[in-house]
């Protein structure tokens, strides 16, 4: 065990209900000693260093240390600092027995999770999905159990074309749709095809998911950064990104900043693609969830031959389904289908037929509508709680989606995240989404208010307000 708190702080998970910072810290330290994570003799960081690391007052740490010294868990000697007491026997033998004794369930992760990325999976419409699956299986023709068309089941492509035209303004002919295992599968296939077409680089927004950029890099593509500002990606600068043959963008709701792409910027993106024989890869990951006004339609509608539309059921239903779709320019359909045929054919036919049934029966619309109301309520509660309990923290990117950006004072991001981890609340900082060579930006948090279950939401929100400056 080292002396650095940072090496074990993230492993400590506290129940913040009814605990203040000091008692939370005391309990976490006690548990770290009990469980053997902190071995006898280990020197703890100074109260000043730990307080700075956690973003709490020095007295809070000093008091917690003093109480644990008094209880015999720690020792404090002039000159040798605060250490784990030699006689404190770590509980290694049967952690299950101890847990049973203190009557608490084993905890394998944080108590609250407000990281962005996931919808509320506890609201997955199991009964409606099961009904759709039963109908799909009963009605599936024998040929559905063969290899079929690498683009995916025609039943699904047909209902998707109708749904995407109606709900997202996509120009969608079933013949141009390729079903894939979520966005990441679609992007992987596109990366392969673009490289085969001798494209060297795909521009990416300067804030985004490293996973997606990594997939493009893995396909052998460079990923120059497209800067962002308050109007979204600065698409007028695409022409200056030498060698970029495509651009990956989140026009309806930039991830993670939450800005919708300004209409002039949308036009500029399409103009660039037309004049440079380029492609826009449109990641429409949460387009269904828009709260304050009409949904922003897909960019693809402006030029279906220059924009690849990528959609997913990961936000609208659940990421575990691994169901996504691409609407391709006509010229790309054969190449992408071939790439998919050579790699993998997922998702399986029965999952595809179930989703087709689910959409055709109206269950998808009903689910999205009810989740939109629920997420909107949470969004409003988040904004109201911040106004009351953390009025200095500005919130943005809230018109759509399942996440919001909270601006923090300069230099506060790391300490807030650490203090939150300490209280069992998992948070993600804005800087985590800034691509390496993008210029330094604001300190902030990206709050995924969609992920908690309904029963966990109030506790998560309360825990958040408690760690904000
Ligand atoms: C920006 C963005 N794009 C796409 C996705 C969906 O990815 P997938 O369909 O692979 O689950 C997500 C999900 O978190 C996302 O945050």
XYZ file of C-alpha atoms and ligand atoms in Angstrom:
485
model
C 0.000 0.000 0.000
C 1.409 3.402 -0.876
C 1.064 6.643 0.989
C -1.041 8.219 -1.711
C -4.713 8.537 -1.050
C -5.453 8.759 -4.738
C -4.453 5.125 -5.196
C -7.218 3.816 -3.014
C -9.761 6.652 -2.711
C -11.763 5.507 -5.688
C -12.244 2.070 -4.141
C -14.072 3.399 -1.092
C -17.810 3.548 -1.371
C -19.886 5.245 1.275
C -23.538 5.364 1.864
C -24.132 9.104 1.785
C -27.645 8.845 3.209
C -27.548 10.585 6.554
C -23.755 10.898 6.597
C -21.811 14.118 6.660
C -18.377 14.495 5.154
C -16.533 13.793 8.374
C -18.496 10.715 9.333
C -18.322 9.494 5.731
C -14.562 9.884 5.725
C -14.218 8.213 9.121
C -16.338 5.248 8.053
C -14.448 4.866 4.771
C -11.101 4.858 6.550
C -12.340 2.369 9.110
C -13.617 0.124 6.354
C -10.345 0.428 4.430
C -8.445 -0.759 7.522
C -10.965 -3.480 8.357
C -10.946 -4.898 4.865
C -7.169 -4.905 4.640
C -6.967 -2.349 1.865
C -4.891 -0.294 4.278
C -2.408 -2.608 5.957
C -1.032 -2.122 9.489
C 1.820 0.361 9.484
C 0.728 2.173 6.334
C 1.404 5.866 6.568
C -1.588 8.022 5.657
C -1.233 11.275 3.765
C -1.059 14.427 5.849
C -4.432 15.943 6.670
C -3.521 18.895 4.460
C -2.663 16.681 1.459
C -5.739 14.482 1.816
C -8.015 17.487 2.257
C -6.609 19.031 -0.926
C -7.010 15.740 -2.777
C -10.639 15.374 -1.723
C -11.583 19.012 -1.944
C -12.702 19.154 1.704
C -11.656 21.336 4.632
C -8.452 20.295 6.399
C -10.289 20.180 9.728
C -12.669 17.569 8.354
C -9.746 15.224 7.735
C -7.930 16.143 10.945
C -11.082 15.456 12.994
C -11.691 12.113 11.283
C -8.053 11.091 11.919
C -8.315 12.126 15.568
C -11.468 10.088 16.103
C -9.917 6.997 14.531
C -6.793 7.413 16.664
C -9.057 7.570 19.698
C -10.812 4.382 18.565
C -7.509 2.582 18.048
C -7.605 2.201 14.284
C -4.825 4.695 13.667
C -1.787 5.901 15.569
C -0.316 9.376 15.482
C 3.271 10.034 16.563
C 5.337 13.122 16.326
C 7.727 12.684 13.431
C 6.148 9.568 11.922
C 2.757 10.970 10.971
C -0.542 9.114 11.066
C -0.359 5.373 10.441
C -2.662 2.380 10.482
C -2.350 0.833 13.937
C -0.235 -2.344 14.115
C -2.831 -4.164 16.142
C -5.720 -3.480 13.775
C -6.318 -6.921 12.314
C -7.495 -6.762 8.731
C -10.572 -8.806 7.972
C -9.419 -11.008 5.139
C -10.741 -14.435 5.952
C -14.472 -14.312 5.283
C -15.751 -10.940 4.215
C -19.192 -12.478 3.614
C -19.557 -13.321 7.302
C -18.728 -9.768 8.357
C -21.138 -8.348 5.874
C -23.850 -10.582 7.208
C -23.003 -9.441 10.723
C -23.346 -5.783 9.959
C -26.370 -6.484 7.773
C -25.238 -4.608 4.688
C -25.168 -5.971 1.145
C -21.848 -6.294 -0.644
C -21.220 -3.229 -2.716
C -19.313 -3.625 -5.919
C -19.612 -0.089 -7.258
C -20.630 3.416 -6.320
C -23.932 3.955 -4.544
C -24.991 6.598 -7.054
C -23.993 6.931 -10.673
C -24.474 10.156 -12.595
C -21.975 9.433 -15.355
C -23.374 10.075 -18.811
C -23.916 7.315 -21.350
C -26.759 5.163 -20.185
C -30.532 5.602 -20.086
C -32.568 4.357 -17.119
C -32.287 0.638 -17.875
C -34.581 -0.231 -14.984
C -37.394 1.215 -17.123
C -36.780 -1.186 -19.978
C -40.278 -2.145 -21.219
C -39.908 -5.854 -20.524
C -43.560 -6.848 -20.941
C -44.038 -4.992 -24.223
C -40.686 -6.291 -25.526
C -41.666 -9.849 -24.592
C -44.979 -9.513 -26.431
C -43.146 -8.223 -29.499
C -40.583 -11.061 -29.242
C -43.366 -13.659 -29.054
C -45.119 -12.230 -32.088
C -41.798 -11.991 -33.943
C -40.881 -15.595 -33.243
C -44.337 -16.919 -34.023
C -44.537 -15.032 -37.285
C -40.932 -15.447 -38.469
C -40.675 -17.254 -41.810
C -38.331 -20.245 -41.954
C -35.823 -18.313 -44.026
C -35.332 -15.932 -41.087
C -33.292 -18.699 -39.467
C -30.847 -18.749 -42.381
C -28.065 -16.205 -43.152
C -30.302 -13.789 -45.027
C -29.333 -10.330 -46.217
C -26.199 -8.839 -44.601
C -27.973 -5.463 -44.512
C -30.384 -6.881 -41.939
C -33.985 -8.073 -41.959
C -36.187 -6.368 -44.543
C -39.056 -6.159 -42.002
C -36.904 -3.996 -39.719
C -35.447 -1.881 -42.517
C -38.962 -1.144 -43.748
C -40.374 0.016 -40.397
C -37.186 1.937 -39.622
C -37.453 3.830 -42.913
C -40.974 4.875 -42.000
C -40.109 5.743 -38.403
C -36.953 7.724 -39.232
C -38.724 9.764 -41.898
C -41.576 10.553 -39.525
C -39.651 11.151 -36.302
C -36.262 12.448 -37.474
C -36.798 13.869 -40.942
C -34.411 11.301 -42.431
C -34.605 10.497 -46.126
C -34.811 6.767 -45.581
C -35.321 4.135 -48.217
C -35.179 0.573 -46.778
C -32.703 -0.348 -49.527
C -30.133 2.091 -48.050
C -30.469 0.956 -44.470
C -27.923 -1.378 -42.905
C -28.738 -2.715 -39.450
C -25.764 -2.944 -37.085
C -24.912 -3.743 -33.452
C -25.172 -0.208 -32.174
C -23.325 2.918 -33.268
C -19.866 1.516 -32.583
C -20.397 -1.344 -35.032
C -21.649 1.060 -37.702
C -18.690 3.383 -37.175
C -16.269 0.465 -37.348
C -17.728 -0.642 -40.687
C -17.582 2.908 -42.027
C -13.969 3.258 -40.905
C -13.063 0.130 -42.865
C -14.892 1.307 -45.977
C -13.442 4.832 -45.839
C -9.916 3.464 -45.510
C -10.489 1.154 -48.461
C -11.584 4.242 -50.377
C -8.220 5.799 -49.545
C -9.651 8.374 -47.164
C -6.800 9.337 -44.829
C -8.534 11.353 -42.129
C -11.927 11.774 -40.465
C -12.449 15.026 -38.562
C -13.871 14.645 -35.063
C -15.403 17.296 -32.809
C -12.843 18.508 -30.253
C -15.008 17.106 -27.444
C -16.396 13.594 -27.814
C -15.966 9.977 -26.832
C -12.433 8.645 -27.055
C -13.864 5.235 -27.838
C -15.277 6.511 -31.129
C -12.124 8.341 -32.114
C -10.158 5.202 -31.241
C -12.240 3.095 -33.619
C -11.349 5.419 -36.478
C -7.682 5.399 -35.508
C -7.877 1.605 -35.369
C -9.099 1.616 -38.965
C -5.924 3.494 -39.944
C -7.467 6.973 -40.122
C -6.131 10.228 -38.726
C -8.616 12.223 -36.629
C -7.976 15.988 -36.888
C -10.004 18.047 -34.423
C -12.907 20.233 -35.443
C -13.191 23.084 -32.905
C -16.460 23.806 -31.085
C -18.034 26.986 -29.788
C -21.455 28.103 -28.544
C -23.045 27.380 -31.945
C -21.664 23.852 -32.204
C -18.895 22.538 -34.448
C -17.129 25.209 -36.505
C -17.919 23.473 -39.776
C -16.636 26.448 -41.784
C -13.162 25.222 -40.790
C -13.555 21.746 -42.282
C -11.850 22.797 -45.498
C -8.777 23.823 -43.513
C -8.386 20.331 -42.004
C -6.103 18.988 -44.690
C -6.829 15.510 -45.886
C -10.151 15.113 -44.063
C -12.449 13.046 -46.275
C -15.241 12.789 -43.701
C -16.371 14.361 -40.442
C -17.940 12.605 -37.460
C -20.478 14.907 -35.822
C -23.354 15.014 -33.312
C -25.479 17.771 -34.917
C -28.749 17.438 -32.975
C -27.078 17.504 -29.550
C -23.304 17.797 -29.434
C -21.804 15.202 -27.147
C -20.947 16.163 -24.458
C -21.464 19.963 -24.579
C -25.156 19.664 -25.495
C -25.163 22.428 -28.135
C -27.348 21.896 -31.238
C -25.523 22.713 -34.469
C -26.558 26.167 -35.700
C -28.506 26.127 -39.019
C -25.701 28.069 -40.785
C -23.188 25.516 -39.556
C -25.400 22.682 -40.789
C -25.465 24.287 -44.226
C -21.689 24.826 -44.111
C -21.114 21.151 -43.277
C -23.146 20.021 -46.270
C -21.469 22.616 -48.526
C -18.065 21.315 -47.481
C -19.079 17.698 -48.154
C -20.388 18.615 -51.624
C -17.400 20.671 -52.657
C -14.759 18.271 -51.263
C -16.396 14.946 -52.158
C -16.581 14.461 -48.380
C -19.007 12.679 -46.081
C -20.642 13.695 -42.818
C -21.105 10.819 -40.369
C -24.121 11.957 -38.333
C -24.276 10.409 -34.856
C -27.928 10.856 -33.835
C -27.604 9.102 -30.490
C -30.371 10.820 -28.502
C -32.390 12.724 -31.102
C -35.716 11.503 -29.710
C -35.255 13.314 -26.423
C -35.858 16.990 -26.947
C -37.851 18.901 -24.338
C -38.421 22.562 -24.945
C -39.321 22.767 -28.586
C -39.677 20.810 -31.776
C -37.033 18.122 -32.265
C -34.080 19.217 -34.395
C -34.384 17.091 -37.522
C -31.522 15.025 -38.860
C -28.857 16.724 -40.959
C -29.085 13.796 -43.371
C -32.356 15.222 -44.774
C -30.316 18.080 -46.298
C -28.258 15.770 -48.495
C -28.766 11.990 -48.262
C -25.892 11.408 -50.700
C -23.364 13.256 -48.540
C -24.532 12.373 -45.019
C -24.460 8.936 -43.394
C -27.126 8.811 -40.694
C -26.340 6.598 -37.678
C -29.036 5.805 -35.124
C -29.167 3.520 -32.104
C -31.582 1.984 -29.613
C -28.981 2.468 -26.863
C -30.584 5.639 -25.452
C -34.201 5.129 -26.492
C -34.379 1.529 -25.190
C -31.186 0.016 -23.752
C -27.514 -0.277 -24.749
C -27.528 -3.980 -23.911
C -29.743 -4.691 -26.918
C -26.891 -3.737 -29.290
C -29.275 -2.543 -31.976
C -28.399 0.283 -34.340
C -28.873 1.322 -37.939
C -27.250 3.326 -40.702
C -28.938 5.119 -43.567
C -26.309 5.285 -46.308
C -25.723 7.299 -49.442
C -26.639 5.048 -52.335
C -22.997 4.855 -53.457
C -21.899 3.313 -50.138
C -24.539 0.612 -49.678
C -22.733 -2.212 -51.483
C -19.340 -1.533 -49.858
C -20.729 -1.294 -46.320
C -22.862 -4.401 -46.864
C -19.820 -6.269 -48.100
C -17.733 -5.121 -45.110
C -20.472 -6.305 -42.767
C -20.830 -9.604 -44.599
C -17.125 -10.267 -44.104
C -17.009 -9.305 -40.441
C -20.134 -10.160 -38.502
C -23.829 -10.211 -39.176
C -25.045 -9.053 -35.808
C -27.559 -8.327 -34.433
C -29.357 -11.652 -34.815
C -32.533 -12.010 -36.856
C -34.847 -12.560 -33.880
C -33.690 -9.367 -32.158
C -34.214 -7.482 -35.397
C -37.682 -8.932 -35.936
C -38.598 -8.107 -32.339
C -37.567 -4.480 -32.793
C -39.537 -4.363 -36.061
C -42.632 -5.619 -34.215
C -41.983 -3.248 -31.329
C -41.861 -0.229 -33.631
C -44.720 -1.322 -35.917
C -47.076 -1.930 -32.964
C -46.563 1.622 -31.653
C -44.812 0.360 -28.494
C -41.577 2.188 -29.410
C -43.385 5.533 -29.754
C -45.213 4.963 -26.485
C -41.995 4.077 -24.666
C -40.084 7.056 -26.051
C -42.955 9.403 -25.165
C -43.178 8.163 -21.604
C -39.381 8.258 -21.115
C -39.239 11.755 -22.567
C -41.678 12.951 -19.903
C -39.720 11.209 -17.195
C -36.333 12.551 -18.292
C -37.770 16.000 -18.723
C -39.053 15.923 -15.147
C -35.593 14.913 -13.950
C -33.993 17.632 -16.009
C -36.334 20.196 -14.409
C -35.608 18.813 -10.938
C -31.868 19.024 -11.595
C -32.132 22.656 -12.700
C -34.350 23.565 -9.716
C -32.072 21.797 -7.208
C -29.000 23.553 -8.584
C -30.708 26.942 -8.463
C -31.544 26.377 -4.810
C -28.532 24.505 -3.487
C -25.654 25.432 -5.790
C -26.640 28.791 -7.292
C -23.059 29.501 -8.369
C -23.008 26.503 -10.711
C -24.216 27.212 -14.224
C -25.942 24.461 -16.154
C -26.080 24.174 -19.949
C -26.933 21.743 -22.739
C -30.287 20.956 -21.166
C -32.708 21.353 -24.062
C -32.270 17.750 -25.111
C -30.808 14.378 -24.279
C -30.025 12.651 -21.016
C -27.126 14.719 -19.779
C -26.298 18.277 -18.746
C -23.059 20.215 -18.380
C -22.381 21.901 -15.044
C -19.758 24.596 -15.153
C -17.338 24.655 -12.208
C -14.878 27.269 -10.976
C -11.461 26.909 -12.589
C -9.466 24.104 -11.045
C -12.409 22.567 -9.158
C -13.251 19.644 -11.456
C -10.861 17.094 -10.040
C -11.550 17.806 -6.399
C -15.331 17.714 -6.860
C -15.079 14.343 -8.615
C -12.856 12.976 -5.862
C -15.079 14.273 -3.090
C -18.054 12.705 -4.874
C -16.271 9.342 -5.280
C -15.563 9.470 -1.627
C -19.270 9.770 -0.918
C -20.116 6.930 -3.272
C -21.209 9.155 -6.150
C -19.656 8.467 -9.564
C -19.236 11.589 -11.709
C -17.475 12.357 -14.974
C -15.590 15.586 -15.684
C -15.933 17.602 -18.873
C -12.163 17.435 -19.435
C -12.414 13.651 -19.768
C -14.123 14.190 -23.134
C -11.658 16.730 -24.468
C -9.522 15.128 -27.145
C -5.811 15.158 -26.314
C -4.583 17.936 -28.512
C -7.622 20.208 -28.166
C -6.825 23.439 -26.300
C -7.553 23.431 -22.555
C -11.171 24.264 -21.803
C -13.588 24.907 -18.991
C -13.803 22.894 -15.792
C -17.118 21.131 -15.521
C -19.132 17.993 -14.967
C -21.160 16.019 -17.495
C -24.143 14.828 -15.488
C -25.997 11.820 -16.874
C -29.364 12.338 -15.230
C -30.937 9.577 -17.296
C -29.049 6.653 -15.771
C -30.416 6.228 -12.223
C -33.584 4.258 -11.657
C -36.574 6.307 -10.513
C -36.055 5.146 -6.942
C -32.355 6.125 -6.955
C -32.757 9.497 -8.659
C -33.646 11.667 -5.642
C -30.714 10.282 -3.629
C -28.308 10.789 -6.518
C -29.443 14.386 -6.990
C -29.095 15.094 -3.287
C -25.600 13.553 -3.249
C -24.640 15.719 -6.232
C -25.836 18.937 -4.590
C -23.835 18.088 -1.492
C -20.510 17.926 -3.316
C -20.943 21.014 -5.491
C -19.150 24.205 -4.492
C -22.131 10.259 -28.388
C -22.706 8.876 -28.445
N -22.871 8.297 -29.624
C -23.391 7.062 -29.737
C -23.764 6.346 -28.626
C -24.383 4.987 -28.785
O -23.454 4.008 -28.921
P -23.931 2.503 -29.149
O -25.083 2.526 -30.106
O -22.731 1.824 -29.711
O -24.340 1.946 -27.827
C -23.582 6.896 -27.374
C -23.951 6.121 -26.167
O -23.565 6.364 -25.086
C -23.044 8.201 -27.281
O -22.863 8.784 -26.086
